[in-house]
Coordinates of C-alpha atoms in Angstrom, one line a residue:
M1 CA 113.5 180.5 95.6
T2 CA 110.4 182.9 94.6
D3 CA 108.2 182.2 91.9
N4 CA 109.4 184.9 89.9
E5 CA 112.7 183.2 90.2
Q6 CA 111.1 179.7 89.2
H7 CA 109.5 181.3 86.3
D8 CA 112.4 183.3 85.2
K9 CA 114.4 180.1 85.2
K10 CA 112.1 178.1 83.5
R11 CA 111.8 180.6 80.6
I12 CA 115.6 180.5 79.9
N13 CA 115.6 176.8 79.3
L14 CA 114.4 174.7 76.6
T15 CA 111.0 173.7 78.6
G16 CA 110.1 177.5 77.8
L17 CA 111.2 177.4 74.5
K18 CA 109.1 173.9 73.5
R19 CA 105.9 175.1 75.2
F20 CA 106.4 178.6 73.1
F21 CA 106.8 176.4 70.1
S22 CA 104.1 174.1 71.0
L23 CA 101.3 177.2 69.7
V24 CA 102.4 176.1 66.3
R25 CA 100.0 173.6 66.1
Y26 CA 97.5 176.7 65.5
I27 CA 99.5 177.5 62.5
L28 CA 99.5 174.4 60.9
P29 CA 96.1 175.1 58.9
Y30 CA 97.7 177.9 57.2
K31 CA 101.4 176.6 56.8
Y32 CA 101.1 177.3 52.9
S33 CA 100.9 180.8 53.4
F34 CA 103.2 180.8 56.7
I35 CA 106.0 179.2 54.6
T36 CA 105.6 181.6 51.8
G37 CA 105.6 184.5 54.3
L38 CA 109.2 182.9 55.7
L39 CA 110.2 182.6 51.7
A40 CA 109.3 186.2 51.2
L41 CA 111.0 187.2 54.4
S42 CA 114.2 185.3 53.5
L43 CA 114.4 186.3 50.1
S44 CA 113.9 190.3 51.1
S45 CA 116.9 189.7 53.9
L46 CA 119.2 188.1 51.1
G47 CA 118.4 191.0 48.5
T48 CA 119.2 193.4 51.4
L49 CA 122.6 191.9 52.4
A50 CA 123.5 192.2 48.2
F51 CA 123.0 196.0 48.7
P52 CA 126.4 196.7 50.2
M53 CA 128.3 194.3 48.0
L54 CA 126.7 196.1 44.9
L55 CA 127.2 199.5 46.5
G56 CA 130.9 198.6 47.3
D57 CA 131.6 197.5 43.5
L58 CA 129.9 200.5 42.1
L59 CA 132.1 202.8 44.1
D60 CA 135.2 200.9 42.8
S61 CA 134.1 201.8 39.3
A62 CA 134.5 205.2 40.0
N63 CA 137.8 205.4 38.2
P64 CA 138.6 206.3 34.4
E65 CA 139.2 202.6 33.6
A66 CA 135.6 201.5 34.3
S67 CA 133.0 201.1 31.4
L68 CA 130.0 202.9 31.6
S69 CA 127.9 199.8 31.2
R70 CA 129.5 198.2 34.0
I71 CA 128.3 201.1 35.8
N72 CA 124.8 201.0 34.6
T73 CA 124.3 197.2 35.1
I74 CA 125.1 197.6 38.9
A75 CA 122.5 200.7 39.1
L76 CA 119.8 198.6 37.4
I77 CA 120.7 195.2 39.4
L78 CA 120.7 197.3 42.6
L79 CA 117.1 199.1 41.3
A80 CA 115.9 195.3 40.4
I81 CA 116.8 194.3 44.0
F82 CA 114.8 197.1 45.4
A83 CA 111.8 196.6 43.4
A84 CA 111.7 193.0 44.5
N85 CA 112.4 193.7 48.3
A86 CA 109.5 196.1 47.9
V87 CA 107.5 193.0 46.8
F88 CA 108.9 190.5 49.2
S89 CA 108.4 192.9 51.8
Y90 CA 104.7 193.7 51.2
L91 CA 104.0 189.4 50.7
R92 CA 105.8 189.1 54.2
I93 CA 104.0 191.7 55.9
Y94 CA 100.5 190.4 54.8
L95 CA 101.0 186.9 55.0
F96 CA 102.4 187.2 58.6
A97 CA 99.5 189.1 59.5
L98 CA 97.0 186.8 58.1
V99 CA 98.4 183.9 59.5
T100 CA 98.7 185.5 62.9
Q101 CA 95.2 186.6 63.2
H102 CA 93.8 183.4 62.3
M103 CA 95.9 181.6 64.5
L104 CA 95.0 183.9 67.5
A105 CA 91.5 183.8 66.9
S106 CA 92.0 180.1 67.3
L107 CA 93.9 180.6 70.4
R108 CA 91.3 182.6 72.2
Q109 CA 88.6 180.2 71.1
A110 CA 90.7 177.3 72.3
T111 CA 91.4 179.1 75.7
Y112 CA 87.8 180.5 75.7
N113 CA 86.3 177.0 75.4
H114 CA 88.6 175.4 77.8
L115 CA 87.9 178.0 80.4
I116 CA 84.4 177.6 80.3
R117 CA 84.7 174.1 80.8
L118 CA 86.9 174.3 83.8
P119 CA 85.3 173.0 87.3
M120 CA 83.7 175.4 90.0
S121 CA 86.6 174.2 92.2
F122 CA 88.6 176.1 89.6
F123 CA 86.8 179.4 89.5
S124 CA 86.7 179.4 93.5
S125 CA 90.2 180.2 93.4
R126 CA 90.6 182.5 90.8
R127 CA 89.4 186.3 89.9
V128 CA 87.8 186.9 87.0
G129 CA 89.9 190.2 86.4
E130 CA 92.9 187.8 86.3
L131 CA 91.4 185.2 83.9
N132 CA 90.1 188.1 81.8
S133 CA 93.8 189.5 81.6
R134 CA 94.8 185.6 80.2
I135 CA 92.5 186.3 77.0
S136 CA 93.3 189.7 76.7
A137 CA 96.5 191.3 77.6
D138 CA 98.7 187.7 77.2
I139 CA 97.3 187.0 74.0
S140 CA 98.2 190.7 72.6
I141 CA 102.0 189.9 73.5
L142 CA 101.7 187.0 71.5
Q143 CA 100.0 189.0 68.9
E144 CA 102.6 191.5 68.7
T145 CA 105.6 188.6 68.8
F146 CA 103.9 186.0 65.9
T147 CA 103.5 189.6 64.0
F148 CA 106.4 191.6 64.0
T149 CA 109.0 189.9 66.5
I150 CA 109.4 186.5 65.1
A151 CA 109.6 188.1 61.5
Q152 CA 112.6 190.4 62.7
F153 CA 114.4 188.2 64.7
I154 CA 114.2 185.8 61.7
R155 CA 115.7 188.7 59.4
Q156 CA 118.1 189.4 62.0
I157 CA 119.6 186.1 62.5
I158 CA 119.6 185.8 58.5
T159 CA 121.8 189.3 58.5
I160 CA 124.1 188.3 61.0
I161 CA 124.8 184.9 59.3
G162 CA 124.9 186.1 55.9
G163 CA 126.8 189.5 56.9
I164 CA 129.5 187.0 58.7
I165 CA 129.9 184.8 55.8
L166 CA 130.2 188.1 53.3
L167 CA 132.5 189.9 55.6
S168 CA 134.8 186.7 55.7
L169 CA 135.0 186.9 51.9
V170 CA 135.8 190.3 51.7
S171 CA 138.6 190.0 54.7
Y172 CA 138.8 187.4 57.2
K173 CA 141.5 189.5 59.1
L174 CA 138.7 192.1 59.4
T175 CA 136.3 190.1 60.2
L176 CA 138.1 188.5 63.2
F177 CA 138.8 191.9 64.3
M178 CA 135.2 193.0 64.4
L179 CA 133.6 190.0 65.8
A180 CA 136.2 190.2 69.1
F181 CA 133.5 192.5 70.0
I182 CA 130.5 190.2 70.0
P183 CA 131.4 188.3 73.3
V184 CA 131.1 191.4 75.5
V185 CA 127.8 192.4 73.9
A186 CA 126.8 188.8 74.4
V187 CA 127.8 188.9 78.2
A188 CA 125.8 192.0 78.7
A189 CA 122.8 190.5 76.9
R190 CA 123.2 187.4 79.4
Y191 CA 122.9 189.7 82.5
F192 CA 120.9 192.7 81.7
G193 CA 118.3 190.5 79.9
K194 CA 117.6 188.2 83.1
Y195 CA 116.8 191.5 85.1
I196 CA 114.6 192.7 82.5
R197 CA 112.6 189.4 82.4
R198 CA 112.1 189.6 85.9
L199 CA 111.0 193.3 85.7
S200 CA 108.5 192.0 82.5
K201 CA 106.9 189.3 84.5
E202 CA 106.5 191.6 87.6
S203 CA 104.8 194.2 85.2
Q204 CA 102.7 191.8 83.7
T205 CA 101.5 190.3 87.2
E206 CA 100.5 193.8 88.6
L207 CA 98.8 194.7 85.4
A208 CA 96.4 191.6 86.0
S209 CA 95.8 192.8 89.7
S210 CA 94.6 196.7 88.2
N211 CA 92.3 194.9 85.8
V212 CA 90.8 193.0 88.5
I213 CA 90.3 196.2 90.4
V214 CA 88.3 197.6 87.0
E215 CA 86.4 194.3 86.9
E216 CA 85.5 193.8 90.7
T217 CA 84.3 197.6 90.8
L218 CA 82.3 197.6 87.6
Q219 CA 80.5 194.5 88.6
G220 CA 79.5 195.5 91.8
I221 CA 78.9 199.7 91.0
G222 CA 75.9 199.7 92.4
N223 CA 77.2 198.7 96.0
V224 CA 80.2 201.3 95.0
K225 CA 77.9 204.2 94.8
A226 CA 75.6 203.2 97.5
F227 CA 78.8 203.2 100.2
N228 CA 79.8 206.4 98.2
N229 CA 83.2 204.5 97.7
E230 CA 84.1 206.1 94.6
G231 CA 87.3 207.9 95.9
F232 CA 88.1 204.8 97.6
E233 CA 87.8 202.5 94.7
N234 CA 89.8 205.1 92.3
Q235 CA 92.5 205.5 95.1
R236 CA 92.9 201.9 95.0
Y237 CA 93.5 201.8 91.3
M238 CA 95.8 204.6 91.4
E239 CA 97.9 202.7 93.5
S240 CA 97.8 199.5 91.4
T241 CA 98.9 201.5 88.3
N242 CA 101.2 203.7 90.2
K243 CA 102.9 200.5 90.7
V244 CA 102.7 199.4 87.0
I245 CA 104.1 202.3 86.5
Q246 CA 107.3 202.3 88.8
I247 CA 108.1 198.2 87.6
A248 CA 107.9 199.7 84.1
L249 CA 110.2 202.6 84.4
R250 CA 112.8 200.3 86.6
G251 CA 112.7 198.1 83.6
A252 CA 112.7 200.9 81.0
K253 CA 116.0 202.2 82.9
W254 CA 117.7 198.7 82.7
R255 CA 116.5 198.5 78.9
A256 CA 117.8 202.0 78.3
L257 CA 121.3 201.2 79.6
F258 CA 121.4 197.7 77.8
I259 CA 120.9 199.7 74.1
S260 CA 123.4 202.3 75.6
L261 CA 126.2 199.5 75.8
I262 CA 124.9 197.9 72.7
I263 CA 125.3 201.5 70.9
F264 CA 128.6 202.3 72.4
S265 CA 130.0 198.8 71.3
L266 CA 128.5 199.3 68.1
F267 CA 129.9 202.6 67.1
A268 CA 133.1 201.6 68.7
S269 CA 133.5 198.3 66.8
I270 CA 132.9 200.7 63.4
V271 CA 135.5 203.1 64.7
G272 CA 138.0 200.1 65.4
V273 CA 137.0 198.8 62.1
I274 CA 137.7 201.6 60.0
W275 CA 141.1 202.0 61.5
Y276 CA 141.9 198.4 61.2
G277 CA 140.7 198.5 57.6
V278 CA 142.7 201.9 56.6
T279 CA 145.6 200.4 57.9
L280 CA 145.6 197.2 56.0
V281 CA 144.8 199.3 53.0
N282 CA 148.2 201.3 53.5
Q283 CA 149.8 198.2 53.9
G284 CA 148.7 196.7 50.4
E285 CA 146.8 193.8 52.2
G286 CA 144.8 193.4 48.9
L287 CA 141.7 195.7 49.9
T288 CA 140.6 198.3 47.4
T289 CA 138.4 201.5 49.0
G290 CA 135.1 199.5 47.5
D291 CA 136.3 196.5 49.6
L292 CA 136.7 198.6 52.7
F293 CA 133.3 200.4 52.3
K294 CA 131.4 197.2 51.6
F295 CA 132.8 195.7 54.9
I296 CA 132.1 199.3 56.7
L297 CA 128.3 198.5 55.6
Y298 CA 128.2 195.1 56.6
T299 CA 129.4 195.6 59.7
L300 CA 126.7 198.5 60.5
F301 CA 124.3 196.0 58.9
V302 CA 125.6 193.0 61.4
G303 CA 125.9 195.3 64.3
A304 CA 122.7 196.9 63.7
S305 CA 120.9 193.5 63.7
I306 CA 122.9 192.2 67.0
S307 CA 121.6 195.4 68.7
G308 CA 118.2 194.8 67.2
I309 CA 118.0 191.3 68.6
A310 CA 118.6 192.2 72.1
D311 CA 115.6 193.8 72.3
L312 CA 113.6 191.2 70.0
Y313 CA 115.0 189.1 72.8
S314 CA 113.7 190.5 75.4
Q315 CA 110.1 190.8 73.5
L316 CA 110.5 186.9 73.0
Q317 CA 110.9 186.5 76.8
K318 CA 107.7 188.2 77.4
A319 CA 105.8 186.4 74.9
I320 CA 107.3 182.7 76.6
G321 CA 106.0 184.3 79.7
A322 CA 102.8 184.9 78.3
T323 CA 102.7 181.5 76.9
D324 CA 103.4 179.9 80.3
S325 CA 100.5 181.8 81.8
L326 CA 98.3 180.7 78.8
L327 CA 99.3 176.8 79.1
D328 CA 99.2 176.4 82.6
L329 CA 95.4 177.5 82.3
M330 CA 95.1 174.9 79.3
E331 CA 96.8 172.7 81.3
E332 CA 93.7 172.6 84.3
T333 CA 91.8 169.7 83.8
T334 CA 88.3 170.4 82.4
E335 CA 84.7 168.9 83.2
E336 CA 84.0 165.9 81.1
L337 CA 81.1 167.6 78.8
N338 CA 80.2 165.4 76.5
H339 CA 77.1 165.8 74.1
C340 CA 74.1 163.4 75.4
E341 CA 72.2 163.3 72.2
G342 CA 70.9 160.2 71.4
V343 CA 72.3 158.7 75.0
S344 CA 69.9 156.8 76.9
E345 CA 69.8 158.8 79.9
V346 CA 68.4 161.8 78.4
H347 CA 65.1 161.6 80.0
F348 CA 64.8 161.3 83.9
K349 CA 62.1 160.4 86.0
G350 CA 63.2 162.7 88.9
D351 CA 63.8 160.0 91.8
L352 CA 66.3 162.1 94.0
E353 CA 68.4 160.6 96.8
F354 CA 71.4 161.4 99.2
Q355 CA 73.1 158.6 101.0
D356 CA 75.0 159.7 104.0
V357 CA 76.8 162.5 101.8
G358 CA 79.6 164.4 103.2
F359 CA 81.2 167.6 101.7
N360 CA 84.0 170.1 102.3
Y361 CA 85.1 173.0 99.6
P362 CA 88.5 172.1 98.5
S363 CA 89.5 175.1 99.4
R364 CA 88.5 175.0 102.9
P365 CA 89.3 171.6 103.7
D366 CA 89.1 171.6 107.4
V367 CA 85.5 173.2 107.4
Q368 CA 82.5 170.2 107.2
V369 CA 79.7 171.5 105.1
L370 CA 77.7 168.7 105.1
D371 CA 77.8 165.9 107.4
S372 CA 76.2 162.1 106.7
I373 CA 73.0 164.0 104.5
S374 CA 70.6 161.4 103.7
F375 CA 66.9 161.7 101.9
K376 CA 64.9 160.7 99.4
V377 CA 62.6 162.8 97.1
G378 CA 60.1 160.7 94.6
A379 CA 59.5 162.2 91.3
G380 CA 57.3 164.9 91.1
Q381 CA 57.9 165.7 95.1
K382 CA 58.6 169.0 96.5
I383 CA 61.0 169.0 99.0
A384 CA 61.9 172.1 101.2
L385 CA 65.3 172.9 102.4
V386 CA 65.1 175.5 105.8
G387 CA 67.8 176.6 108.6
A388 CA 70.1 179.3 108.9
S389 CA 72.6 180.9 106.7
G390 CA 75.6 178.9 106.3
A391 CA 73.8 175.6 107.3
G392 CA 74.6 173.6 103.9
K393 CA 71.4 174.5 101.8
T394 CA 72.7 175.6 98.7
T395 CA 75.7 173.5 98.9
I396 CA 73.4 170.6 98.2
S397 CA 72.0 172.1 95.2
S398 CA 75.5 172.7 93.8
L399 CA 76.3 169.1 94.3
L400 CA 73.2 168.2 92.3
F401 CA 74.6 170.2 89.6
R402 CA 77.9 168.2 90.0
F403 CA 79.6 171.7 90.5
Y404 CA 81.7 169.9 93.0
D405 CA 81.6 166.1 93.9
P406 CA 81.3 165.0 97.9
Q407 CA 84.1 163.5 99.7
S408 CA 81.5 160.6 101.1
G409 CA 78.5 159.1 100.3
Q410 CA 76.5 159.1 97.1
I411 CA 73.9 161.1 95.2
S412 CA 71.4 159.2 92.8
I413 CA 68.8 160.0 90.6
D414 CA 66.6 157.3 89.2
N415 CA 68.5 154.7 91.1
R416 CA 72.0 155.5 89.3
P417 CA 74.8 157.4 91.3
I418 CA 75.2 161.0 89.3
R419 CA 78.9 160.6 88.8
T420 CA 77.9 157.4 86.3
I421 CA 75.4 160.1 84.5
N422 CA 76.7 161.7 81.5
L423 CA 77.4 165.3 83.1
S424 CA 75.9 167.6 79.9
C425 CA 72.6 164.9 80.2
L426 CA 73.0 165.4 84.1
R427 CA 72.7 169.4 83.8
K428 CA 70.2 169.3 80.6
Q429 CA 67.4 167.5 83.0
M430 CA 68.0 170.4 85.6
A431 CA 67.1 174.1 85.8
I432 CA 67.6 176.4 88.8
V433 CA 66.2 180.0 89.7
P434 CA 68.5 181.8 92.1
Q435 CA 67.8 184.4 94.8
E436 CA 70.3 186.9 92.8
V437 CA 69.2 186.3 89.0
L438 CA 72.0 187.0 86.6
L439 CA 70.8 188.1 83.4
F440 CA 73.0 188.7 80.4
G441 CA 73.5 192.2 78.9
G442 CA 71.2 191.2 75.7
T443 CA 67.7 191.3 75.2
I444 CA 64.6 189.9 77.0
R445 CA 64.5 187.2 74.3
E446 CA 67.9 186.2 74.4
N447 CA 68.0 186.1 78.2
I448 CA 64.6 183.5 78.2
A449 CA 66.2 181.6 74.9
Y450 CA 69.2 180.9 77.1
G451 CA 67.2 178.3 78.6
K452 CA 67.1 176.3 75.2
P453 CA 69.3 177.6 72.6
G454 CA 67.5 177.7 69.3
A455 CA 63.9 177.9 70.9
T456 CA 61.2 179.3 68.7
F457 CA 59.9 182.6 69.1
D458 CA 56.3 180.7 70.2
E459 CA 57.9 178.9 72.8
I460 CA 59.7 181.7 74.1
V461 CA 56.5 183.7 73.9
D462 CA 54.6 180.6 75.9
A463 CA 57.5 180.4 78.5
A464 CA 57.1 184.1 79.4
K465 CA 53.0 183.7 79.3
R466 CA 53.4 180.7 82.1
A467 CA 56.1 183.1 84.2
N468 CA 53.9 185.8 84.5
A469 CA 56.4 188.0 82.3
F470 CA 54.4 188.5 79.2
E471 CA 52.4 191.6 80.4
F472 CA 55.4 193.7 81.7
I473 CA 57.3 192.6 78.8
Q474 CA 54.8 193.9 76.6
G475 CA 54.8 197.3 78.4
F476 CA 58.1 198.1 76.7
T477 CA 58.3 199.6 73.6
E478 CA 60.6 196.8 72.2
G479 CA 59.1 194.3 73.6
F480 CA 60.9 191.0 74.1
E481 CA 63.7 192.7 71.9
T482 CA 64.3 195.0 74.8
V483 CA 67.7 195.3 75.9
V484 CA 68.2 194.4 79.6
G485 CA 71.4 196.0 80.3
E486 CA 74.7 195.0 82.1
R487 CA 73.3 192.1 84.4
G488 CA 69.7 193.0 83.8
V489 CA 69.7 196.2 85.6
Q490 CA 67.0 198.0 83.4
L491 CA 64.6 195.3 84.9
S492 CA 63.3 195.6 88.7
G493 CA 63.9 192.2 90.6
G494 CA 60.4 190.8 90.5
Q495 CA 60.9 191.4 86.7
R496 CA 64.3 189.8 86.4
Q497 CA 63.1 186.9 88.7
R498 CA 60.2 185.8 86.1
V499 CA 62.5 186.0 83.0
A500 CA 64.7 183.5 85.0
I501 CA 61.4 181.3 85.8
A502 CA 60.4 181.8 82.0
R503 CA 63.9 180.7 81.1
A504 CA 63.5 177.5 83.3
I505 CA 59.9 177.0 82.1
L506 CA 61.4 176.9 78.4
R507 CA 64.6 174.3 79.7
N508 CA 61.9 172.0 80.9
P509 CA 63.9 170.3 83.6
R510 CA 62.6 167.2 85.4
I511 CA 64.5 168.7 88.4
L512 CA 64.2 172.1 89.6
I513 CA 66.1 174.0 92.5
L514 CA 64.3 177.2 93.7
D515 CA 67.3 179.0 96.0
E516 CA 65.4 181.7 97.8
A517 CA 64.2 182.7 94.5
T518 CA 61.2 185.2 96.7
S519 CA 63.4 186.3 99.7
A520 CA 64.4 189.8 98.1
L521 CA 60.8 190.8 96.3
D522 CA 58.1 193.1 97.8
S523 CA 54.8 191.5 98.4
A524 CA 53.2 192.6 95.0
S525 CA 56.3 191.0 93.2
E526 CA 56.5 187.9 95.4
Q527 CA 52.7 186.7 94.7
L528 CA 53.2 187.3 90.9
V529 CA 56.9 185.7 91.0
Q530 CA 55.0 182.4 93.3
E531 CA 52.3 181.9 90.8
A532 CA 54.9 181.5 88.1
L533 CA 56.9 179.2 90.3
D534 CA 54.0 177.1 90.9
E535 CA 53.5 177.0 87.4
L536 CA 57.0 175.9 86.8
M537 CA 57.0 173.4 89.5
K538 CA 54.2 171.2 88.6
G539 CA 55.1 167.7 87.6
R540 CA 58.5 168.3 88.6
T541 CA 60.9 166.9 90.9
S542 CA 61.5 170.4 93.2
L543 CA 64.2 171.7 95.8
I544 CA 63.1 174.8 97.5
I545 CA 65.7 176.7 99.6
A546 CA 63.6 179.4 101.5
H547 CA 63.1 181.4 104.6
R548 CA 59.9 182.9 103.6
L549 CA 57.0 180.6 104.8
S550 CA 54.7 180.8 101.8
T551 CA 57.0 179.2 99.9
I552 CA 57.4 175.7 101.6
Y553 CA 54.0 175.0 103.2
S554 CA 53.1 173.0 100.3
A555 CA 56.1 170.9 100.7
D556 CA 55.7 167.3 100.6
N557 CA 58.4 167.0 102.9
I558 CA 60.5 169.9 104.6
L559 CA 64.0 169.0 105.8
V560 CA 65.6 171.3 108.7
M561 CA 69.2 171.5 108.6
Q562 CA 71.4 173.0 111.5
S563 CA 75.6 173.0 111.0
G564 CA 75.3 170.4 107.8
R565 CA 73.1 168.3 109.4
I566 CA 69.5 167.2 108.9
V567 CA 67.8 167.9 112.5
E568 CA 64.3 167.8 111.5
S569 CA 62.3 166.5 108.8
G570 CA 58.1 166.3 108.1
T571 CA 55.6 168.5 106.6
H572 CA 54.8 171.9 108.2
K573 CA 52.0 170.7 109.9
E574 CA 54.0 167.8 111.7
L575 CA 56.8 170.4 112.4
I576 CA 55.0 173.3 113.7
A577 CA 53.2 170.7 116.3
D578 CA 56.9 170.1 117.9
Q579 CA 57.0 173.8 120.2
H580 CA 60.6 172.9 121.5
G581 CA 61.9 171.7 117.7
V582 CA 64.1 174.0 115.6
Y583 CA 61.8 174.4 112.7
Y584 CA 58.8 176.0 115.1
G585 CA 61.8 178.7 116.2
L586 CA 62.6 179.3 112.7
T587 CA 58.7 179.8 111.9
R588 CA 58.4 182.0 114.9
Y589 CA 61.3 184.1 113.9
A590 CA 60.3 184.6 110.4
L591 CA 56.9 185.5 111.4
M592 CA 58.1 188.0 113.8
N593 CA 60.2 189.6 110.8
E594 CA 57.4 189.4 108.7
G595 CA 55.4 191.8 111.7
L596 CA 52.7 188.8 111.7
I597 CA 53.4 187.9 115.3
S598 CA 55.2 190.1 118.4
G599 CA 57.9 188.9 120.3

């Protein structure tokens, strides 16, 4: 059984409906408005059902024996019903919109809050565009459902049930004759509906894939342009959206066939009812012309409602599919990010220890990334991690932040296993300055303040000065209110690094990780950034992941990593003395790349 088949099977049973209606918990804070809206909807539907009855009575009054007062009374009652319906319709539309907007805002907020609390292992196996689609496309489907579809579905159910009851009161024989057509429609609804649901799911999946392409292309627009791949990306997006068109058109074809069958059944039943009704009138079965007129109108109402329910049922199934996707996301286990205000471990000394740590990524369980890693760092010391790409250096920083937990061994801070430390408190005492700095699209002030939300402007200025960023910031016309653009594109690499350092200084962490923070900079920028880094590292336990020698000469200890293991350790002077060691080879290679020695 394919995933789509499993999904369809899930959606047509009670489990799918239960999951969908579990969203009612987001409506509960607005239950009185919702109940009032339902009441207005019910009264509006019942008022509509009174229309054919009164119109039939009015038609029966079209004879010389009927009194003018009776005719006027029926007409006035009809006008009053129409006026009341107008009021009820207004209330229903407004109240359902009010409830839906608040409910969807709460759902979006809950989904986003849950999403950002999921562990890194979740994000390593998901694409950004797919997750964005969950919050945008899926919730948009639910918006249409709760604003329009459910209200119409209830209206049609009331019309069908009420209509059939009133039809029975007019003529039970005609009613049984009319109802004989319903099984045909029901069988068609089940057959067509199942296939339409499958196509709707495929269309949603393909639309999410096309959103992923847009997301990735815009995030990497620099690479797209550098490789002159605008045409390639455009073709990739066209192929994806064309698949959406093909699937949507297949769905439209089947929906069109379904609706055509419903329309044929509707008009066939109307012709049949008129024929049989005229026969009963002619046979003297107690039916008047007005009764036959009532019956025909009620048949139209019931038939139209049955026809409308088929399309509403399809929309409801799409909403159930969207609910499945959202709730699958909401059922993912989040990290335990409890507030740490007032908790004893808020402040660390900064002693750090790895004890026989072994690790492999959940997505690659067969690849040993770290193998029996052990080292100690005293509070306030600087330790450097060096080695070729893929040696496991950055993974160590990920484990420190507890983006992942090791499969074996233990990591301790201040002689406490980090698994026992409140996760929010742990990360509150740590900061990282990466090679590729991610700045948000707001102002320089907002990006620096990200290290300490709620910081005063004086604190932000002080952090910028200590990070050697104040001078270039003041050089902008808008100063600290300068908008950095998407991912900080308005700033140079060195400027972005110094903003990131200012952010880390403002955070005032006990443990600092520098992940090749100067490797992508020119010499002039590197000097300014290195001065800022030296200021940042004062009095803090620092882990330096670096290729450039200038950043590790002063380290208290250097750990040389190779294939996930520590193969050498010591100061620069100690390690360079071994001309056959790995560190010596790395150093010589680095000096050759920097043009300081020849091969």
